[in-house]
Coordinates of C-alpha atoms in Angstrom, one line a residue:
V898 CA 99.0 102.3 177.4
P899 CA 102.6 101.3 176.5
G900 CA 105.0 104.1 177.5
G901 CA 102.1 106.1 179.0
F902 CA 103.1 107.7 182.2
K903 CA 101.2 110.3 184.3
E904 CA 103.8 112.7 185.6
D905 CA 103.3 114.5 188.9
F906 CA 102.4 118.2 188.8
D907 CA 106.0 119.5 189.0
K908 CA 107.1 122.8 190.6
T909 CA 107.9 124.4 187.3
R910 CA 104.4 124.0 186.0
M911 CA 103.0 125.1 189.3
G912 CA 105.2 128.3 189.3
A913 CA 104.2 129.1 185.7
L914 CA 100.5 128.7 186.5
V915 CA 100.7 130.8 189.7
L916 CA 102.5 133.5 187.7
A917 CA 100.0 133.5 184.9
V918 CA 97.0 133.6 187.3
T919 CA 98.6 136.4 189.3
L920 CA 99.0 138.5 186.2
L921 CA 95.4 137.8 185.2
L922 CA 94.4 138.9 188.7
I923 CA 96.4 142.1 188.3
V924 CA 94.7 142.8 184.9
A925 CA 91.3 142.3 186.6
I926 CA 92.3 144.8 189.3
I927 CA 93.4 147.3 186.7
N928 CA 90.2 146.7 184.9
Y929 CA 88.2 147.6 188.0
V930 CA 90.2 150.7 188.6
I931 CA 89.7 152.0 185.0
H932 CA 86.0 151.2 185.2
A933 CA 85.6 153.0 188.6
L934 CA 87.3 156.1 187.1
A935 CA 85.1 155.9 184.0
M936 CA 82.0 155.8 186.2
S937 CA 83.3 158.5 188.6
S938 CA 81.8 161.3 186.4
M939 CA 78.4 159.8 187.1
R940 CA 79.0 159.9 190.9
T941 CA 80.5 163.4 191.3
K942 CA 77.2 165.0 192.3
E943 CA 76.7 162.2 194.9
V944 CA 80.1 163.0 196.4
A945 CA 79.4 166.8 196.3
V946 CA 76.0 166.5 198.0
K947 CA 77.4 164.2 200.7
K948 CA 80.2 166.6 201.4
V949 CA 77.8 169.6 201.6
F950 CA 75.8 167.6 204.3
G951 CA 78.9 167.0 206.3
A952 CA 80.4 163.8 205.0
S953 CA 84.1 163.6 205.7
K954 CA 86.8 162.5 203.2
I955 CA 87.6 159.4 205.3
S956 CA 83.9 158.3 205.5
L957 CA 83.7 158.6 201.7
Q958 CA 86.9 156.6 201.3
K959 CA 85.4 153.9 203.6
Q960 CA 82.3 153.8 201.5
F961 CA 84.0 153.3 198.2
I962 CA 86.5 150.7 199.6
G963 CA 83.5 149.0 201.2
E964 CA 81.8 148.8 197.8
S965 CA 85.0 147.3 196.4
F966 CA 85.1 144.7 199.3
L967 CA 81.5 143.7 198.5
I968 CA 82.2 143.2 194.8
V969 CA 85.3 141.2 195.5
F970 CA 83.5 139.1 198.1
I971 CA 80.6 138.3 195.7
A972 CA 83.2 137.5 193.0
F973 CA 84.9 135.0 195.4
I974 CA 81.6 133.3 196.1
V975 CA 80.9 132.9 192.4
A976 CA 84.4 131.8 191.8
I977 CA 84.2 129.1 194.4
V978 CA 81.0 127.7 192.9
L979 CA 82.4 127.8 189.4
F980 CA 85.6 126.2 190.6
D981 CA 83.7 123.2 192.1
L982 CA 81.7 122.8 188.9
L983 CA 84.7 123.0 186.6
R984 CA 87.1 121.0 188.8
P985 CA 87.0 117.9 186.5
L986 CA 88.1 120.2 183.6
F987 CA 90.9 121.7 185.7
N988 CA 92.1 118.2 186.7
H989 CA 92.2 117.2 183.0
V990 CA 94.0 120.2 181.8
L991 CA 96.5 120.2 184.7
D992 CA 96.9 116.4 184.6
A993 CA 96.7 116.4 188.4
D994 CA 94.1 116.4 191.2
I995 CA 93.8 120.1 191.9
Y996 CA 92.7 119.5 195.5
S997 CA 96.0 117.8 196.2
L998 CA 97.8 121.0 195.1
A999 CA 95.8 123.2 197.5
P1000 CA 97.2 124.2 201.0
N1001 CA 95.8 122.4 204.1
G1002 CA 92.5 123.5 205.6
L1003 CA 93.9 126.1 208.0
G1004 CA 96.1 127.6 205.3
L1005 CA 93.2 127.8 202.9
A1006 CA 91.0 129.3 205.7
L1007 CA 93.5 132.1 206.3
T1008 CA 94.5 132.7 202.6
I1009 CA 91.0 133.4 201.3
P1010 CA 90.1 136.2 203.8
I1011 CA 93.5 137.8 203.4
L1012 CA 93.2 137.7 199.6
I1013 CA 89.8 139.3 199.7
V1014 CA 91.0 142.1 201.9
V1015 CA 94.1 142.7 199.8
L1016 CA 92.3 142.7 196.5
S1017 CA 89.6 145.0 197.9
L1018 CA 92.2 147.6 198.9
L1019 CA 94.2 147.3 195.7
A1020 CA 91.1 147.6 193.5
G1021 CA 89.3 150.2 195.6
S1022 CA 91.9 152.6 197.0
Y1023 CA 92.8 154.7 193.9
P1024 CA 89.1 155.3 192.9
A1025 CA 88.2 156.0 196.6
F1026 CA 90.9 158.6 197.1
Y1027 CA 90.2 160.2 193.7
L1028 CA 86.4 160.6 194.3
S1029 CA 86.7 161.6 197.9
G1030 CA 89.1 164.4 196.9
L1031 CA 86.7 166.1 194.6
M1032 CA 85.6 169.6 195.7
P1033 CA 81.8 170.4 195.8
S1034 CA 82.4 174.0 194.4
T1035 CA 84.1 172.6 191.4
I1036 CA 81.4 170.1 190.7
F1037 CA 78.4 172.5 191.1
R1038 CA 80.1 175.2 189.1
T1039 CA 79.8 173.2 185.9
Q1040 CA 76.9 171.4 184.2
H1041 CA 79.2 168.6 183.0
F1042 CA 82.1 167.6 185.3
S1043 CA 84.9 166.3 183.2
V1044 CA 87.1 163.5 184.8
K1045 CA 90.6 164.8 184.4
G1046 CA 92.9 162.3 186.1
K1047 CA 96.2 161.7 184.7
P1048 CA 95.9 160.3 181.1
G1049 CA 99.5 159.0 181.4
I1050 CA 98.6 156.7 184.3
R1051 CA 95.5 155.4 182.5
K1052 CA 97.5 154.7 179.3
A1053 CA 100.2 152.9 181.4
L1054 CA 97.5 150.7 182.9
V1055 CA 96.1 149.8 179.5
V1056 CA 99.6 149.1 178.1
F1057 CA 100.3 146.8 181.0
Q1058 CA 97.1 144.9 180.3
I1059 CA 98.1 144.6 176.6
I1060 CA 101.6 143.3 177.7
V1061 CA 100.1 140.5 179.8
T1062 CA 97.5 139.7 177.1
S1063 CA 100.2 139.6 174.4
V1064 CA 102.5 137.3 176.5
L1065 CA 99.7 134.8 177.0
I1066 CA 98.4 134.9 173.4
T1067 CA 101.8 134.7 171.8
S1068 CA 103.0 131.9 174.2
S1069 CA 99.9 129.9 173.5
Y1070 CA 100.4 130.3 169.8
I1071 CA 104.1 129.3 169.9
M1072 CA 103.1 126.2 171.9
S1073 CA 100.5 125.2 169.4
R1074 CA 103.0 125.7 166.5
Q1075 CA 105.6 123.6 168.2
L1076 CA 103.1 120.8 169.0
K1077 CA 101.8 120.9 165.5
M1078 CA 105.3 120.6 164.2
V1079 CA 105.7 117.5 166.4
E1080 CA 102.5 116.0 165.1
Q1081 CA 103.5 116.6 161.4
M1082 CA 107.2 115.6 161.8
D1083 CA 108.3 112.4 159.9
L1084 CA 109.1 110.0 162.7
G1085 CA 110.7 107.4 160.4
Y1086 CA 107.9 104.9 160.9
A1087 CA 104.1 104.8 160.6
L1088 CA 101.6 105.1 163.6
D1089 CA 98.2 105.1 162.0
N1090 CA 95.9 102.0 162.3
R1091 CA 98.4 100.1 164.4
I1092 CA 97.3 98.7 167.8
V1093 CA 99.6 97.2 170.4
F1094 CA 99.0 94.4 172.9
E1095 CA 101.2 94.1 176.0
L1096 CA 101.8 90.6 177.3
G1097 CA 103.3 91.8 180.5
H1098 CA 102.7 88.6 182.6
T1099 CA 105.0 85.6 182.1
S1100 CA 102.0 83.2 181.9
M1101 CA 100.6 85.1 178.9
R1102 CA 103.7 84.6 176.9
I1103 CA 103.2 80.9 176.7
S1104 CA 100.4 81.6 174.2
Y1105 CA 102.4 84.3 172.4
E1106 CA 102.9 82.6 169.1
S1107 CA 99.4 81.1 169.1
F1108 CA 97.8 84.5 169.7
K1109 CA 99.9 86.0 166.9
Q1110 CA 98.7 83.4 164.5
G1111 CA 95.1 83.8 165.7
L1112 CA 95.3 87.6 165.1
Q1113 CA 96.7 87.1 161.6
S1114 CA 93.7 85.0 160.6
I1115 CA 91.2 87.6 161.6
P1116 CA 89.6 89.5 158.7
G1117 CA 90.5 93.2 158.9
V1118 CA 94.0 92.4 160.3
K1119 CA 96.6 93.1 157.6
M1120 CA 99.8 92.1 159.4
V1121 CA 101.1 91.1 162.9
S1122 CA 104.5 91.5 164.4
G1123 CA 106.2 90.9 167.7
S1124 CA 108.9 92.8 169.5
D1125 CA 110.4 93.4 173.0
K1126 CA 109.5 97.1 172.8
V1127 CA 107.4 99.6 170.8
P1128 CA 108.0 103.3 170.2
G1129 CA 106.8 105.0 173.3
T1130 CA 108.3 102.5 175.7
R1131 CA 111.7 102.6 177.4
F1132 CA 114.3 100.7 175.3
S1133 CA 116.9 98.6 176.9
A1134 CA 120.6 99.5 176.6
N1135 CA 123.6 97.2 176.5
P1136 CA 127.3 97.6 176.2
F1137 CA 128.8 96.7 172.8
V1138 CA 132.3 96.7 171.4
V1139 CA 133.5 97.3 167.9
G1140 CA 135.4 94.6 166.1
T1141 CA 136.5 91.2 167.3
I1142 CA 139.0 92.7 169.8
A1143 CA 137.4 94.6 172.7
T1144 CA 138.8 98.1 172.7
D1145 CA 136.1 100.9 173.0
T1146 CA 132.9 100.0 174.7
L1147 CA 129.7 101.8 173.8
V1148 CA 126.3 101.5 175.6
V1149 CA 123.8 101.3 172.8
H1150 CA 120.0 101.0 172.9
R1151 CA 118.8 97.5 171.9
H1152 CA 115.6 96.5 170.1
I1153 CA 114.5 92.9 169.4
A1154 CA 111.9 92.5 166.6
D1155 CA 110.7 89.8 164.2
A1156 CA 111.0 89.6 160.4
N1157 CA 107.6 91.4 159.9
Y1158 CA 108.5 94.4 162.0
K1159 CA 110.1 96.5 159.3
E1160 CA 107.2 96.2 156.9
L1161 CA 104.5 96.6 159.5
M1162 CA 106.1 99.8 160.9
N1163 CA 107.2 101.0 157.5
I1164 CA 110.8 101.5 158.5
E1165 CA 113.2 102.3 155.7
I1166 CA 116.3 100.3 155.0
I1167 CA 119.0 102.5 153.5
E1168 CA 121.8 99.9 153.2
G1169 CA 121.9 96.1 153.3
R1170 CA 118.8 94.1 154.2
W1171 CA 116.3 93.3 157.0
F1172 CA 116.0 89.9 158.8
R1173 CA 114.4 86.9 157.1
D1174 CA 112.7 84.0 158.8
D1175 CA 114.2 81.5 156.5
Y1176 CA 117.8 82.6 157.3
R1177 CA 118.6 80.9 160.6
T1178 CA 122.0 82.7 160.6
D1179 CA 120.1 86.0 161.0
F1180 CA 119.8 85.2 164.8
E1181 CA 123.6 85.9 164.8
N1182 CA 123.3 89.2 162.8
V1183 CA 122.2 92.7 163.7
I1184 CA 120.8 95.8 162.1
I1185 CA 121.8 99.3 163.2
N1186 CA 120.6 102.8 162.6
E1187 CA 122.4 105.8 161.1
A1188 CA 123.2 107.2 164.6
A1189 CA 125.0 103.9 165.5
V1190 CA 127.0 104.1 162.2
N1191 CA 128.2 107.6 163.2
A1192 CA 128.9 106.5 166.8
F1193 CA 131.0 103.6 165.6
G1194 CA 132.8 105.7 163.0
W1195 CA 132.1 103.3 160.1
D1196 CA 132.2 104.3 156.4
T1197 CA 131.0 100.9 155.2
P1198 CA 128.9 99.4 158.1
V1199 CA 127.5 96.3 156.3
G1200 CA 129.7 93.4 157.1
Q1201 CA 131.3 95.0 160.2
I1202 CA 131.5 93.0 163.4
I1203 CA 130.1 94.2 166.7
G1204 CA 130.3 92.4 170.0
R1205 CA 127.6 92.4 172.7
I1206 CA 129.2 92.0 176.1
Y1207 CA 128.0 89.3 178.4
M1208 CA 129.4 88.0 181.7
T1209 CA 131.5 85.5 179.8
G1210 CA 132.7 88.1 177.4
P1211 CA 131.6 89.6 174.0
V1212 CA 129.5 87.6 171.5
N1213 CA 130.3 88.8 168.0
R1214 CA 127.5 89.6 165.6
R1215 CA 127.7 90.8 162.0
V1216 CA 125.9 93.9 160.7
I1217 CA 123.7 93.0 157.7
G1218 CA 121.7 96.3 157.3
V1219 CA 121.3 100.0 158.2
V1220 CA 117.9 101.6 158.8
K1221 CA 117.2 105.2 158.5
D1222 CA 117.1 107.0 161.8
Y1223 CA 113.6 106.8 163.4
H1224 CA 112.4 108.3 166.6
F1225 CA 111.9 105.4 168.9
K1226 CA 112.0 108.0 171.7
S1227 CA 110.2 111.3 171.9
L1228 CA 111.2 114.5 170.0
H1229 CA 112.5 115.9 173.3
E1230 CA 115.7 113.9 172.6
P1231 CA 117.9 113.3 169.5
V1232 CA 117.8 109.9 167.8
E1233 CA 120.4 107.8 169.6
P1234 CA 122.3 104.7 168.4
L1235 CA 120.2 101.6 168.1
I1236 CA 121.0 98.0 167.5
I1237 CA 118.2 95.7 166.3
L1238 CA 118.3 91.9 166.8
L1239 CA 116.0 89.2 165.4
K1240 CA 113.5 88.0 168.0
R1241 CA 113.8 84.5 169.1
G1242 CA 110.8 83.0 170.9
S1243 CA 108.1 85.0 172.8
G1244 CA 108.1 88.7 173.2
E1245 CA 106.4 91.3 175.4
Y1246 CA 104.5 93.3 172.7
I1247 CA 102.4 92.3 169.7
T1248 CA 101.6 95.0 167.1
A1249 CA 98.7 94.5 164.6
L1250 CA 98.1 96.6 161.5
L1251 CA 94.4 97.0 160.9
E1252 CA 92.6 97.8 157.7
E1253 CA 91.0 101.3 157.5
G1254 CA 87.3 101.5 158.1
N1255 CA 85.0 99.7 160.5
Q1256 CA 87.7 98.8 162.9
T1257 CA 85.1 98.3 165.6
V1258 CA 84.1 95.0 164.1
T1259 CA 87.7 93.9 163.8
I1260 CA 88.5 94.8 167.4
D1261 CA 85.4 92.8 168.6
R1262 CA 86.8 89.8 166.8
I1263 CA 90.2 90.4 168.3
R1264 CA 88.5 90.6 171.8
S1265 CA 87.0 87.1 171.2
E1266 CA 90.5 85.8 170.2
W1267 CA 92.0 87.4 173.3
H1268 CA 89.6 85.8 175.7
Y1269 CA 90.1 82.4 174.0
Y1270 CA 93.9 82.5 174.6
F1271 CA 93.9 84.5 177.8
P1272 CA 90.8 83.6 179.8
G1273 CA 90.3 85.7 182.8
R1274 CA 92.6 88.4 181.6
P1275 CA 91.0 91.9 180.9
F1276 CA 91.1 92.8 177.3
H1277 CA 93.4 95.7 176.7
F1278 CA 95.1 97.3 173.8
S1279 CA 96.2 100.8 172.7
Y1280 CA 96.7 102.6 169.4
L1281 CA 100.4 103.2 168.8
S1282 CA 99.6 106.9 168.1
E1283 CA 98.1 107.3 171.6
A1284 CA 101.2 105.8 173.2
F1285 CA 103.4 108.3 171.3
D1286 CA 101.1 111.2 172.2
K1287 CA 101.7 110.5 175.9
Y1288 CA 105.1 111.9 175.5
Y1289 CA 103.6 115.4 174.9
Q1290 CA 100.7 115.3 177.3
K1291 CA 102.5 117.7 179.7
E1292 CA 103.1 120.2 176.9
Q1293 CA 99.5 119.8 175.5
N1294 CA 98.1 120.6 179.0
M1295 CA 100.3 123.6 179.3
Q1296 CA 99.2 124.9 175.9
Q1297 CA 95.6 124.4 176.8
T1298 CA 96.1 126.2 180.1
A1299 CA 97.8 129.1 178.4
F1300 CA 95.0 129.3 175.8
C1301 CA 92.3 129.4 178.5
L1302 CA 94.2 132.1 180.4
A1303 CA 94.7 134.1 177.2
V1304 CA 90.9 134.0 176.4
F1305 CA 90.1 135.1 180.0
T1306 CA 92.7 137.9 179.8
I1307 CA 91.4 139.1 176.4
I1308 CA 87.9 139.3 177.8
I1309 CA 89.0 141.1 181.0
A1310 CA 91.3 143.5 179.2
A1311 CA 88.6 144.3 176.7
L1312 CA 86.3 145.3 179.5
G1313 CA 89.1 147.5 181.0
L1314 CA 89.8 149.0 177.6
S1315 CA 86.1 149.7 177.2
G1316 CA 86.2 151.7 180.5
M1317 CA 89.3 153.5 179.4
C1318 CA 87.7 154.5 176.1
S1319 CA 84.5 155.6 177.9
L1320 CA 86.6 157.8 180.2
D1321 CA 88.7 159.1 177.3
T1322 CA 85.7 160.1 175.1
K1323 CA 83.8 161.7 178.0
S1324 CA 86.8 163.9 178.9
R1325 CA 87.3 164.9 175.2
L1326 CA 83.7 165.6 174.3
R1327 CA 84.3 169.4 174.0
E1328 CA 87.3 168.8 171.9
I1329 CA 85.2 166.6 169.5
G1330 CA 82.5 169.3 169.4
I1331 CA 85.0 172.1 168.6
R1332 CA 86.7 170.0 165.9
K1333 CA 83.4 169.3 164.3
V1334 CA 82.5 173.0 164.3
F1335 CA 85.8 173.7 162.5
G1336 CA 85.0 171.1 159.8
A1337 CA 86.4 167.8 161.1
S1338 CA 84.4 164.8 159.8
T1339 CA 83.3 161.9 161.9
T1340 CA 85.6 159.7 160.0
N1341 CA 88.6 161.9 160.8
I1342 CA 87.8 161.9 164.5
I1343 CA 87.3 158.1 164.6
H1344 CA 90.6 157.6 162.8
D1345 CA 92.5 159.8 165.3
F1346 CA 91.0 158.1 168.3
V1347 CA 91.5 154.5 167.0
K1348 CA 95.0 155.3 165.9
Q1349 CA 96.0 156.2 169.5
Y1350 CA 94.7 152.8 170.8
I1351 CA 96.5 151.0 168.0
I1352 CA 99.7 152.8 169.1
L1353 CA 99.1 151.7 172.7
A1354 CA 98.6 148.1 171.4
S1355 CA 101.8 148.2 169.4
I1356 CA 103.8 149.6 172.4
G1357 CA 102.4 146.9 174.7
F1358 CA 103.1 144.1 172.2
V1359 CA 106.7 145.3 171.6
F1360 CA 107.3 145.2 175.4
S1361 CA 105.8 141.7 175.6
V1362 CA 108.3 140.3 173.1
P1363 CA 111.3 140.0 175.5
F1364 CA 109.2 138.1 178.0
V1365 CA 107.9 135.7 175.3
Y1366 CA 111.4 135.3 174.0
Y1367 CA 112.8 134.4 177.4
F1368 CA 110.0 132.1 178.7
M1369 CA 109.2 130.3 175.4
G1370 CA 112.8 130.0 174.6
R1371 CA 113.3 128.0 177.8
W1372 CA 110.2 126.0 177.1
L1373 CA 111.4 125.1 173.6
E1374 CA 114.7 123.9 175.0
N1375 CA 112.8 120.7 176.1
F1376 CA 112.6 119.7 172.4
T1377 CA 115.6 118.7 170.3
Y1378 CA 113.5 119.4 167.2
R1379 CA 111.8 122.8 167.6
I1380 CA 110.6 125.8 165.8
S1381 CA 112.7 129.0 165.8
I1382 CA 111.7 131.4 168.6
V1383 CA 112.8 134.4 166.5
S1384 CA 110.6 133.5 163.5
P1385 CA 108.3 136.4 162.7
N1386 CA 105.5 133.9 162.2
N1387 CA 105.3 133.5 165.9
Y1388 CA 104.3 137.1 166.4
I1389 CA 102.4 138.3 163.4
L1390 CA 99.1 136.5 164.1
P1391 CA 99.0 137.3 167.8
M1392 CA 99.6 141.0 167.0
I1393 CA 96.7 141.0 164.5
I1394 CA 94.4 139.3 167.0
I1395 CA 95.3 141.9 169.7
V1396 CA 94.8 144.9 167.3
L1397 CA 91.5 143.6 166.0
A1398 CA 90.2 142.9 169.6
I1399 CA 91.1 146.5 170.6
V1400 CA 89.6 148.1 167.5
L1401 CA 86.4 146.1 167.9
T1402 CA 86.2 147.0 171.6
V1403 CA 86.7 150.8 171.3
F1404 CA 85.1 151.5 167.9
P1405 CA 81.4 151.5 169.0
Q1406 CA 82.1 154.1 171.8
I1407 CA 84.3 156.2 169.6
K1408 CA 81.8 156.2 166.8
S1409 CA 79.0 157.2 169.1
A1410 CA 81.0 160.1 170.5
A1411 CA 82.2 161.2 167.1
S1412 CA 78.7 161.1 165.7
S1413 CA 77.3 163.5 168.4
H1414 CA 76.0 166.9 167.1
P1415 CA 78.3 169.8 168.2
A1416 CA 75.3 171.7 169.5
S1417 CA 74.4 169.0 172.1
I1418 CA 78.0 169.0 173.3
L1419 CA 78.7 172.8 173.4
K1420 CA 75.3 174.1 174.4
Y1421 CA 76.5 174.8 178.0
E1422 CA 79.6 176.7 176.9

């Protein structure tokens, strides 16, 4: 594909991926801790009975950490199997062979066991110490043991989950908005239905003109043009001087194209005219873009003299037209000065404009024409839009990666939030019963519970904004033309998604607890 290049997986992308995955892992650990605490009320009698029969605090801690180790170990086995199955997808998203990014065999063999042990301790320590510290007398004295804990710690864990989730969701949304802006931005020329042939070998250029004429005669081909480069390739740059006397020298991008190029690419002339085949003098003329006019400091560019510097000195050429700036390079960079010359002889690229509809038949006819003029050469072409899209493959891969991580984080955070809600409702059952006795409706109780989770979501989202502003601000710096990082549109939709996800997660449990009959809750009081 012209201009297509497969960039190596650079350190910046690797660092961003490792950071995102680490945060996702931390969210999973927090999720495990919250669920373990939520389930602790169901294991209090188990702990009490074991302590009565002589179990020590340390033995109970070993039991619970061992359970955590077993869960983490099973999770690693499942993860390795899923990783191997999904490896082609990872390679596509990351645009690199993921095995080439992994440490060597010894490093991997040491990393996995250490990671399993560390994750087991991180996930299992807090629940283990909490459960092993419960006193049998306290447990047996009450019919319903209420998990007290520290609500502040639980809420802080939930807020942290929301911060991580918000950062990933908002970052993914900002990336998608930027890439959508790139897709919709007026490039100054047309891409659709244009296919490009690269005649890279010198022997192929002997049949350059014949192949062009053969393409033009094929039904379904509207127009054909030749040039030395096409958008998406690296344009040459040459030194030019202004005027007939060499004073200031400017290095300007150079483009060589034939008389059909402007019409085929739909490039706009804003002053003067384009080249004409029947004007032999046009080989001594040039056309420039608006950026070149500004660089040369001209008020009336048409008719000005510009000299291209050769070994023997400058060769003067007259400006006959000015084209509107078009993005012959990616939107990562501003439009730079460009000088266009009329193509003489063969060129490296041929661009064909196809009619819409049933282009497969047209391409089959083109294939036959190709093999006629270039026997033994593999038939190859690319759509011009594909060549231009290659500029943004790295950003598209990053956006897809961020989206996948955001989805996983939402799922894991929702599970953790469900555990938090379960723990919260169990510890406040008596409060719910008393409020209902004093006339509180189910709707009022649901409203109060849901409101506190929306407040937690809002706090987490607000704390996520500085991180998004910093990291996405740096990412957007790669684009000369970009969306505003401070636009409220970047944050409204992600906030709505997070609030809806939280409400849908906690509502069923809250509704169930709030709908309980006061007598069933308070009968042991």
